[in-house]
């Protein structure tokens, strides 16, 4: 359904773009397209859009509004790039420049508005109990609670969360959490699942168990077999990113290959080219700020304009990372007064109300403008635009073996941590997301993270 409506919107944008250009006499006048050119354009765009959206699985997953729009606009950009490349190489006819610009703008607006209207209607219907699936979540760990929160916050996803089913008598007792689920949201134990399915008239069950409990999935499936429910499983991210398995075979004997999450081969060259292009573009775009920010820093407090610190780079190699100074000049010397690294429960720390941060520094951190000098680290090949967060060496020294796997690639200016809560994201969750990013790296993924960074910066969540 979405695919057909999106194709229709593409065609509408193409027709309107041509009409606006010709009737409004925008740009250089051109002869009207011949009938075969119109058909070739319409069906060509439909074919390319279908191929692009299939490759990036645009219609396969349920996404929240912003993520869905980012996915659609990325697909639009790729569709136009492919279409323009084909026209350039085969030259069946030439598209007027203004026609292309108008088409992209109109199509982007139409796709965004269509999803806004869809979400509004689905939210309205969900609030009235229509077009929603009653959902039970097996497990009450961090992933389970996050899933429940997402379903509750966005009714447009089409779920009505009924409650959690735990594995033992004590709510929150399956070990996969930092705090137990609210007692009023715990329906009962796994032994009660069949009764709960009947009482709640649940239509879907999602299993979110830690890896050590995945042997009980068959038990859950057996209990659901007598009920008309959809059963789905959230994979353990630790297993997914740690194994990153490849399957081959010799004759009829399957072989599973295991390797650490790294970015190698042609993908490393593509990523480096992307880093250089974005870094140069951003340096030109933000060049005025490199004149204004140092003045503000010097007027606000004494000390150097830049903060330079040794951070862990690719494979743990140290490098000097640059930032605009957002703290007082003797911040490093005063760290011991606020944090005892040797007493931390995990090798990470973030201070929500750090007294060392200056007035200008607080603004720079809130807007992430203090990160701009890292563009020079990107140009020097020490960092990437997208990647794991660059960590201080004294913190990395306290990593365990699993934590160190995030050091297999260059750290990034933005990445999973920066768009998923920043300082509020627990270390274990952050590393799981970072390893998942590495194992599933693609150029499209980097583009998505760059686009997601904009609203993340505007929200300022976790920006300490």
Coordinates of C-alpha atoms in Angstrom, one line a residue:
X1 CA 0.0 0.0 0.0
X2 CA 2.7 2.5 1.0
X3 CA 4.8 1.5 -2.1
X4 CA 1.9 2.3 -4.5
X5 CA 1.1 5.6 -2.8
X6 CA 4.8 6.6 -2.8
X7 CA 5.0 5.8 -6.6
X8 CA 1.9 7.9 -7.1
X9 CA 3.5 10.8 -5.2
X10 CA 6.6 10.5 -7.3
X11 CA 4.6 10.8 -10.5
X12 CA 2.6 13.7 -9.1
X13 CA 5.8 15.5 -8.2
X14 CA 7.2 14.9 -11.7
X15 CA 4.1 16.3 -13.4
X16 CA 3.8 19.3 -11.1
X17 CA 7.6 20.1 -11.4
X18 CA 7.3 20.1 -15.2
X19 CA 4.1 22.2 -15.1
X20 CA 5.6 24.8 -12.7
X21 CA 8.8 25.1 -14.7
X22 CA 7.0 25.5 -18.1
X23 CA 4.0 27.6 -17.0
X24 CA 6.0 29.7 -14.6
X25 CA 8.9 30.0 -17.1
X26 CA 11.4 29.0 -14.5
X27 CA 14.9 28.7 -15.9
X28 CA 15.7 28.3 -19.6
X29 CA 12.6 27.5 -21.7
X30 CA 12.6 23.9 -23.0
X31 CA 10.5 22.1 -25.5
X32 CA 7.8 19.9 -23.9
X33 CA 8.8 16.3 -23.3
X34 CA 7.6 13.9 -26.0
X35 CA 5.1 11.3 -24.9
X36 CA 7.7 8.5 -24.8
X37 CA 10.0 10.6 -22.6
X38 CA 7.2 11.2 -20.1
X39 CA 6.4 7.4 -19.9
X40 CA 10.1 6.5 -19.7
X41 CA 10.6 9.0 -16.9
X42 CA 7.6 7.9 -14.9
X43 CA 8.2 4.2 -15.2
X44 CA 12.0 4.7 -14.9
X45 CA 11.6 6.5 -11.6
X46 CA 9.1 3.8 -10.4
X47 CA 11.6 1.0 -11.2
X48 CA 14.5 2.8 -9.5
X49 CA 12.5 3.7 -6.4
X50 CA 11.4 0.0 -6.1
X51 CA 14.9 -1.2 -6.4
X52 CA 16.3 1.3 -3.9
X53 CA 13.5 0.8 -1.3
X54 CA 13.9 -3.0 -1.6
X55 CA 17.6 -2.7 -1.0
X56 CA 17.3 -0.6 2.1
X57 CA 14.1 -2.4 3.3
X58 CA 12.1 0.8 3.5
X59 CA 8.7 -1.0 3.8
X60 CA 9.7 -4.0 5.8
X61 CA 10.0 -2.5 9.3
X62 CA 7.9 -0.3 11.5
X63 CA 9.6 2.9 12.2
X64 CA 8.8 6.0 14.2
X65 CA 8.0 9.2 12.2
X66 CA 11.4 10.8 12.0
X67 CA 13.2 7.5 11.3
X68 CA 10.7 6.8 8.5
X69 CA 11.1 10.2 7.0
X70 CA 14.9 10.0 7.0
X71 CA 14.7 6.6 5.4
X72 CA 12.4 7.9 2.7
X73 CA 14.5 11.0 1.9
X74 CA 17.6 8.9 1.7
X75 CA 15.8 6.6 -0.8
X76 CA 14.7 9.7 -2.7
X77 CA 18.3 11.0 -2.9
X78 CA 19.6 7.6 -4.1
X79 CA 16.8 7.4 -6.7
X80 CA 17.6 10.8 -8.1
X81 CA 21.4 10.0 -8.1
X82 CA 20.8 6.7 -10.0
X83 CA 18.4 8.4 -12.5
X84 CA 20.8 11.2 -13.2
X85 CA 23.7 8.8 -13.7
X86 CA 21.7 6.7 -16.2
X87 CA 20.7 9.9 -18.1
X88 CA 24.3 11.1 -18.1
X89 CA 25.7 7.8 -19.5
X90 CA 23.0 6.9 -21.9
X91 CA 21.6 10.4 -22.8
X92 CA 18.1 9.4 -23.9
X93 CA 17.2 13.0 -23.3
X94 CA 18.4 15.8 -21.1
X95 CA 16.5 16.9 -17.9
X96 CA 16.3 20.7 -17.4
X97 CA 18.2 21.6 -14.1
X98 CA 15.2 23.4 -12.6
X99 CA 12.9 20.5 -13.4
X100 CA 15.1 18.2 -11.3
X101 CA 15.3 20.7 -8.4
X102 CA 11.6 21.2 -8.4
X103 CA 10.9 17.5 -8.6
X104 CA 13.2 16.6 -5.6
X105 CA 11.7 19.4 -3.5
X106 CA 8.1 18.6 -4.3
X107 CA 8.6 14.9 -3.8
X108 CA 10.4 15.4 -0.5
X109 CA 7.5 17.5 0.8
X110 CA 4.9 15.0 -0.5
X111 CA 6.6 12.0 1.1
X112 CA 7.0 13.8 4.4
X113 CA 3.4 15.1 4.5
X114 CA 2.0 11.7 3.5
X115 CA 3.8 10.1 6.6
X116 CA 2.7 12.9 8.8
X117 CA -0.9 12.4 7.7
X118 CA -0.6 8.6 8.1
X119 CA 0.8 9.0 11.6
X120 CA -1.8 11.5 12.6
X121 CA -4.6 9.2 11.4
X122 CA -3.1 6.1 13.0
X123 CA -2.5 7.9 16.3
X124 CA -6.1 9.1 16.3
X125 CA -7.4 5.6 15.6
X126 CA -5.1 4.0 18.1
X127 CA -6.4 6.4 20.8
X128 CA -9.8 5.0 20.1
X129 CA -8.7 1.4 20.2
X130 CA -8.8 0.8 16.5
X131 CA -6.1 -0.7 14.2
X132 CA -4.0 -1.7 17.2
X133 CA -2.5 -5.1 18.2
X134 CA -2.5 -6.1 21.9
X135 CA 1.1 -6.8 22.8
X136 CA 2.6 -8.9 25.6
X137 CA 6.4 -8.8 26.1
X138 CA 8.2 -11.8 27.6
X139 CA 11.1 -10.5 29.7
X140 CA 11.4 -7.3 31.7
X141 CA 15.0 -6.3 31.0
X142 CA 16.3 -3.0 29.5
X143 CA 15.4 -3.9 25.9
X144 CA 11.9 -5.0 27.0
X145 CA 11.2 -1.8 28.9
X146 CA 12.6 0.3 26.0
X147 CA 10.3 -1.5 23.6
X148 CA 7.3 -1.0 25.8
X149 CA 8.1 2.7 26.2
X150 CA 8.4 3.2 22.4
X151 CA 5.1 1.5 21.9
X152 CA 3.4 3.7 24.5
X153 CA 5.0 6.9 23.3
X154 CA 4.0 6.4 19.6
X155 CA 0.5 5.0 19.1
X156 CA 1.1 5.3 15.4
X157 CA 3.2 2.1 15.6
X158 CA -0.1 0.2 16.1
X159 CA 0.5 -1.5 19.5
X160 CA -1.4 -1.5 22.8
X161 CA 1.1 -2.7 25.4
X162 CA -0.7 -5.0 27.9
X163 CA 2.3 -5.9 30.2
X164 CA 5.4 -7.9 30.9
X165 CA 5.7 -11.7 31.5
X166 CA 8.7 -12.5 33.7
X167 CA 10.6 -15.7 34.0
X168 CA 10.5 -16.0 37.8
X169 CA 8.3 -15.0 40.7
X170 CA 10.0 -11.7 41.5
X171 CA 9.2 -8.9 39.0
X172 CA 12.3 -8.0 37.1
X173 CA 14.0 -11.2 38.1
X174 CA 15.5 -12.5 34.9
X175 CA 18.8 -10.7 35.5
X176 CA 18.7 -8.6 32.3
X177 CA 18.1 -5.2 33.7
X178 CA 19.4 -2.4 35.9
X179 CA 16.0 -1.8 37.6
X180 CA 12.9 -3.9 37.7
X181 CA 9.8 -3.1 35.6
X182 CA 7.0 -1.3 37.4
X183 CA 4.9 -3.9 39.3
X184 CA 1.7 -2.7 37.8
X185 CA 3.0 -3.6 34.3
X186 CA 4.0 -7.2 35.3
X187 CA 1.2 -9.5 34.3
X188 CA 2.7 -12.7 35.7
X189 CA 5.3 -15.5 35.2
X190 CA 6.0 -17.5 32.2
X191 CA 4.0 -20.4 33.7
X192 CA 0.9 -18.1 33.5
X193 CA 1.4 -17.2 29.8
X194 CA -1.4 -19.3 28.3
X195 CA -3.9 -17.9 30.8
X196 CA -2.7 -14.4 30.2
X197 CA -3.0 -14.7 26.5
X198 CA -6.7 -15.7 27.0
X199 CA -7.4 -13.0 29.6
X200 CA -5.8 -10.1 27.6
X201 CA -6.8 -11.4 24.1
X202 CA -3.2 -10.6 23.1
X203 CA -2.5 -10.7 19.4
X204 CA 1.3 -10.5 19.5
X205 CA 4.0 -11.7 21.8
X206 CA 7.6 -10.4 21.6
X207 CA 10.3 -12.3 23.4
X208 CA 13.2 -10.2 24.8
X209 CA 15.3 -12.6 26.7
X210 CA 19.1 -12.4 27.4
X211 CA 21.3 -14.8 25.5
X212 CA 21.6 -17.2 28.4
X213 CA 17.8 -17.6 28.4
X214 CA 17.2 -18.2 24.7
X215 CA 16.8 -21.9 25.3
X216 CA 13.4 -21.0 26.7
X217 CA 12.1 -19.6 23.5
X218 CA 10.8 -23.0 22.5
X219 CA 8.9 -23.1 25.7
X220 CA 7.3 -19.7 24.9
X221 CA 6.5 -20.9 21.3
X222 CA 4.9 -24.1 22.7
X223 CA 2.7 -22.1 25.1
X224 CA 1.6 -19.7 22.3
X225 CA 0.9 -22.5 19.8
X226 CA -2.7 -23.0 20.9
X227 CA -3.5 -19.3 20.5
X228 CA -3.9 -17.0 17.4
X229 CA -0.9 -14.8 18.2
X230 CA 2.1 -13.7 16.3
X231 CA 5.3 -14.6 18.0
X232 CA 8.5 -12.6 17.4
X233 CA 11.9 -12.6 19.1
X234 CA 14.3 -9.7 19.7
X235 CA 17.8 -11.1 19.0
X236 CA 20.4 -10.6 21.7
X237 CA 22.6 -7.8 20.4
X238 CA 25.6 -9.2 22.2
X239 CA 25.4 -12.4 20.2
X240 CA 24.7 -10.7 16.9
X241 CA 27.7 -8.3 17.1
X242 CA 30.1 -10.6 18.8
X243 CA 29.6 -13.5 16.4
X244 CA 29.0 -11.7 13.1
X245 CA 28.9 -15.2 11.6
X246 CA 29.4 -16.2 8.0
X247 CA 28.2 -19.5 6.7
X248 CA 29.9 -21.6 4.0
X249 CA 30.1 -25.3 3.4
X250 CA 32.3 -28.1 2.2
X251 CA 30.1 -30.6 0.3
X252 CA 27.2 -30.9 2.7
X253 CA 29.1 -29.9 5.9
X254 CA 28.2 -26.4 7.0
X255 CA 31.0 -24.2 8.4
X256 CA 30.4 -21.1 10.5
X257 CA 33.1 -18.5 10.4
X258 CA 33.4 -16.0 13.3
X259 CA 35.2 -12.7 13.1
X260 CA 35.4 -9.5 15.0
X261 CA 33.3 -6.5 13.9
X262 CA 35.6 -4.4 11.7
X263 CA 35.3 -2.4 8.5
X264 CA 37.6 -3.6 5.8
X265 CA 38.1 -3.9 2.0
X266 CA 36.4 -1.5 -0.3
X267 CA 34.0 -0.3 2.5
X268 CA 37.0 1.3 4.3
X269 CA 37.8 3.2 1.1
X270 CA 34.2 4.3 0.7
X271 CA 34.1 5.4 4.3
X272 CA 37.3 7.4 4.0
X273 CA 36.1 9.2 0.8
X274 CA 32.8 10.0 2.6
X275 CA 34.7 11.3 5.6
X276 CA 36.9 13.6 3.5
X277 CA 33.9 15.0 1.5
X278 CA 31.8 15.7 4.6
X279 CA 34.7 17.2 6.6
X280 CA 35.7 19.6 3.8
X281 CA 32.1 20.6 3.3
X282 CA 31.5 21.2 7.0
X283 CA 34.8 23.2 7.3
X284 CA 33.6 25.5 4.6
X285 CA 30.1 25.7 5.9
X286 CA 31.1 26.5 9.5
X287 CA 34.2 28.5 8.8
X288 CA 32.7 31.7 10.3
X289 CA 32.2 29.9 13.6
X290 CA 35.9 29.2 13.8
X291 CA 36.4 33.0 14.0
X292 CA 33.5 33.7 16.4
X293 CA 33.8 30.9 18.9
X294 CA 37.4 31.5 19.9
X295 CA 36.6 35.1 20.7
X296 CA 33.6 34.1 22.9
X297 CA 35.8 31.6 24.8
X298 CA 38.6 34.1 25.5
X299 CA 36.0 36.7 26.7
X300 CA 34.4 34.2 29.0
X301 CA 37.5 32.7 30.7
X302 CA 41.2 32.6 30.6
X303 CA 43.1 29.8 28.9
X304 CA 43.7 28.2 25.6
X305 CA 40.9 28.3 22.9
X306 CA 41.4 24.6 22.2
X307 CA 41.1 21.6 24.5
X308 CA 43.6 18.9 23.5
X309 CA 43.4 15.4 25.0
X310 CA 44.9 12.0 24.2
X311 CA 42.1 9.7 23.1
X312 CA 42.0 6.0 22.0
X313 CA 41.8 5.7 18.2
X314 CA 41.6 2.8 15.9
X315 CA 42.8 -0.4 17.5
X316 CA 43.4 1.6 20.7
X317 CA 46.2 3.7 19.3
X318 CA 46.4 7.1 21.1
X319 CA 45.9 10.3 19.2
X320 CA 45.5 14.0 20.1
X321 CA 41.9 15.0 19.8
X322 CA 40.9 18.6 19.4
X323 CA 37.8 20.4 20.8
X324 CA 36.9 24.0 21.6
X325 CA 37.5 24.4 25.3
X326 CA 34.3 24.3 27.2
X327 CA 35.8 24.0 30.8
X328 CA 38.0 26.1 33.0
X329 CA 41.7 25.9 32.1
X330 CA 42.6 23.6 35.1
X331 CA 39.7 21.2 34.5
X332 CA 41.9 18.1 34.2
X333 CA 43.7 18.9 37.5
X334 CA 40.3 19.2 39.2
X335 CA 38.9 16.0 37.8
X336 CA 40.1 14.0 40.8
X337 CA 38.0 16.1 43.1
X338 CA 34.8 15.0 41.3
X339 CA 35.4 11.5 40.0
X340 CA 37.4 8.6 41.5
X341 CA 38.1 6.5 38.4
X342 CA 39.4 3.5 40.4
X343 CA 36.1 3.4 42.3
X344 CA 33.7 3.5 39.3
X345 CA 31.5 0.5 38.8
X346 CA 32.1 0.6 35.1
X347 CA 34.7 2.4 32.9
X348 CA 32.7 5.5 32.0
X349 CA 31.6 8.7 33.6
X350 CA 29.5 11.7 32.7
X351 CA 28.7 14.6 35.1
X352 CA 25.3 16.2 34.5
X353 CA 26.2 19.4 36.5
X354 CA 29.9 19.6 36.1
X355 CA 31.1 22.8 37.9
X356 CA 34.1 23.0 35.7
X357 CA 32.0 23.9 32.6
X358 CA 32.1 27.6 31.7
X359 CA 29.0 29.7 30.6
X360 CA 30.1 29.7 26.9
X361 CA 31.1 26.0 27.3
X362 CA 27.7 25.0 28.4
X363 CA 26.2 26.5 25.2
X364 CA 28.9 24.9 23.1
X365 CA 28.2 21.5 24.7
X366 CA 24.4 21.9 24.4
X367 CA 24.8 22.6 20.6
X368 CA 27.8 20.3 20.1
X369 CA 29.8 23.2 18.6
X370 CA 32.7 22.3 20.8
X371 CA 33.2 19.2 18.6
X372 CA 33.9 21.2 15.4
X373 CA 37.7 21.1 15.6
X374 CA 37.5 17.3 15.4
X375 CA 37.0 17.9 11.6
X376 CA 40.7 18.3 11.5
X377 CA 41.2 14.9 13.2
X378 CA 38.9 13.5 10.4
X379 CA 41.1 15.1 7.7
X380 CA 44.2 13.6 9.3
X381 CA 42.6 10.2 9.2
X382 CA 42.5 9.8 13.0
X383 CA 38.7 10.0 13.3
X384 CA 35.7 9.3 11.1
X385 CA 32.5 11.3 10.7
X386 CA 30.5 8.4 12.0
X387 CA 31.8 5.8 14.5
X388 CA 32.1 4.9 18.2
X389 CA 32.6 7.8 20.6
X390 CA 36.3 8.7 21.2
X391 CA 37.2 7.7 24.7
X392 CA 39.9 9.0 27.0
X393 CA 42.9 6.7 27.4
X394 CA 42.5 6.4 31.2
X395 CA 39.0 5.1 30.7
X396 CA 40.0 2.6 27.9
X397 CA 42.6 1.1 30.2
X398 CA 39.8 -0.1 32.4
X399 CA 37.9 -1.8 29.5
X400 CA 37.3 -5.5 29.6
X401 CA 37.9 -7.7 26.5
X402 CA 34.3 -7.2 25.1
X403 CA 34.5 -3.4 25.6
X404 CA 37.7 -3.3 23.6
X405 CA 36.0 -4.6 20.5
X406 CA 34.6 -1.1 19.9
X407 CA 38.2 0.0 19.2
X408 CA 38.3 -2.0 16.0
X409 CA 37.4 1.1 13.9
X410 CA 38.2 4.8 14.0
X411 CA 36.1 6.8 16.5
X412 CA 33.5 9.2 15.1
X413 CA 32.3 12.7 15.6
X414 CA 28.8 11.3 15.7
X415 CA 27.4 7.8 16.0
X416 CA 25.1 5.5 17.9
X417 CA 25.7 7.2 21.3
X418 CA 25.3 10.7 20.0
X419 CA 21.8 10.0 18.5
X420 CA 20.6 7.6 21.2
X421 CA 20.7 9.7 24.4
X422 CA 24.4 10.7 24.5
X423 CA 25.4 10.9 28.2
X424 CA 22.3 9.2 29.4
X425 CA 23.0 5.9 27.5
X426 CA 24.4 3.1 29.8
X427 CA 27.8 1.8 28.8
X428 CA 26.6 -1.7 27.9
X429 CA 23.8 -0.4 25.7
X430 CA 26.1 2.0 24.0
X431 CA 28.8 -0.6 23.2
X432 CA 26.1 -3.0 21.9
X433 CA 24.8 -0.3 19.6
X434 CA 28.3 0.7 18.5
X435 CA 29.3 -2.9 17.7
X436 CA 26.0 -3.4 15.8
X437 CA 26.8 -0.3 13.7
X438 CA 30.2 -1.7 12.9
X439 CA 28.9 -5.1 11.9
X440 CA 26.2 -3.6 9.7
X441 CA 28.2 -0.7 8.3
X442 CA 27.3 0.7 4.9
X443 CA 27.5 4.2 3.3
X444 CA 23.7 4.5 3.7
X445 CA 24.1 3.8 7.5
X446 CA 26.6 6.7 7.8
X447 CA 24.2 9.0 5.9
X448 CA 21.4 8.1 8.2
X449 CA 23.4 8.8 11.3
X450 CA 24.4 12.2 9.9
X451 CA 20.8 13.1 9.3
X452 CA 19.7 11.8 12.8
X453 CA 22.4 13.9 14.4
X454 CA 20.6 17.1 13.5
X455 CA 17.4 16.5 15.6
X456 CA 19.6 14.9 18.3
X457 CA 21.6 18.1 18.7
X458 CA 18.4 20.2 18.6
X459 CA 16.9 18.1 21.4
X460 CA 20.1 18.3 23.5
X461 CA 19.2 15.1 25.4
X462 CA 22.1 13.9 27.5
X463 CA 24.4 16.8 26.3
X464 CA 26.4 17.4 29.5

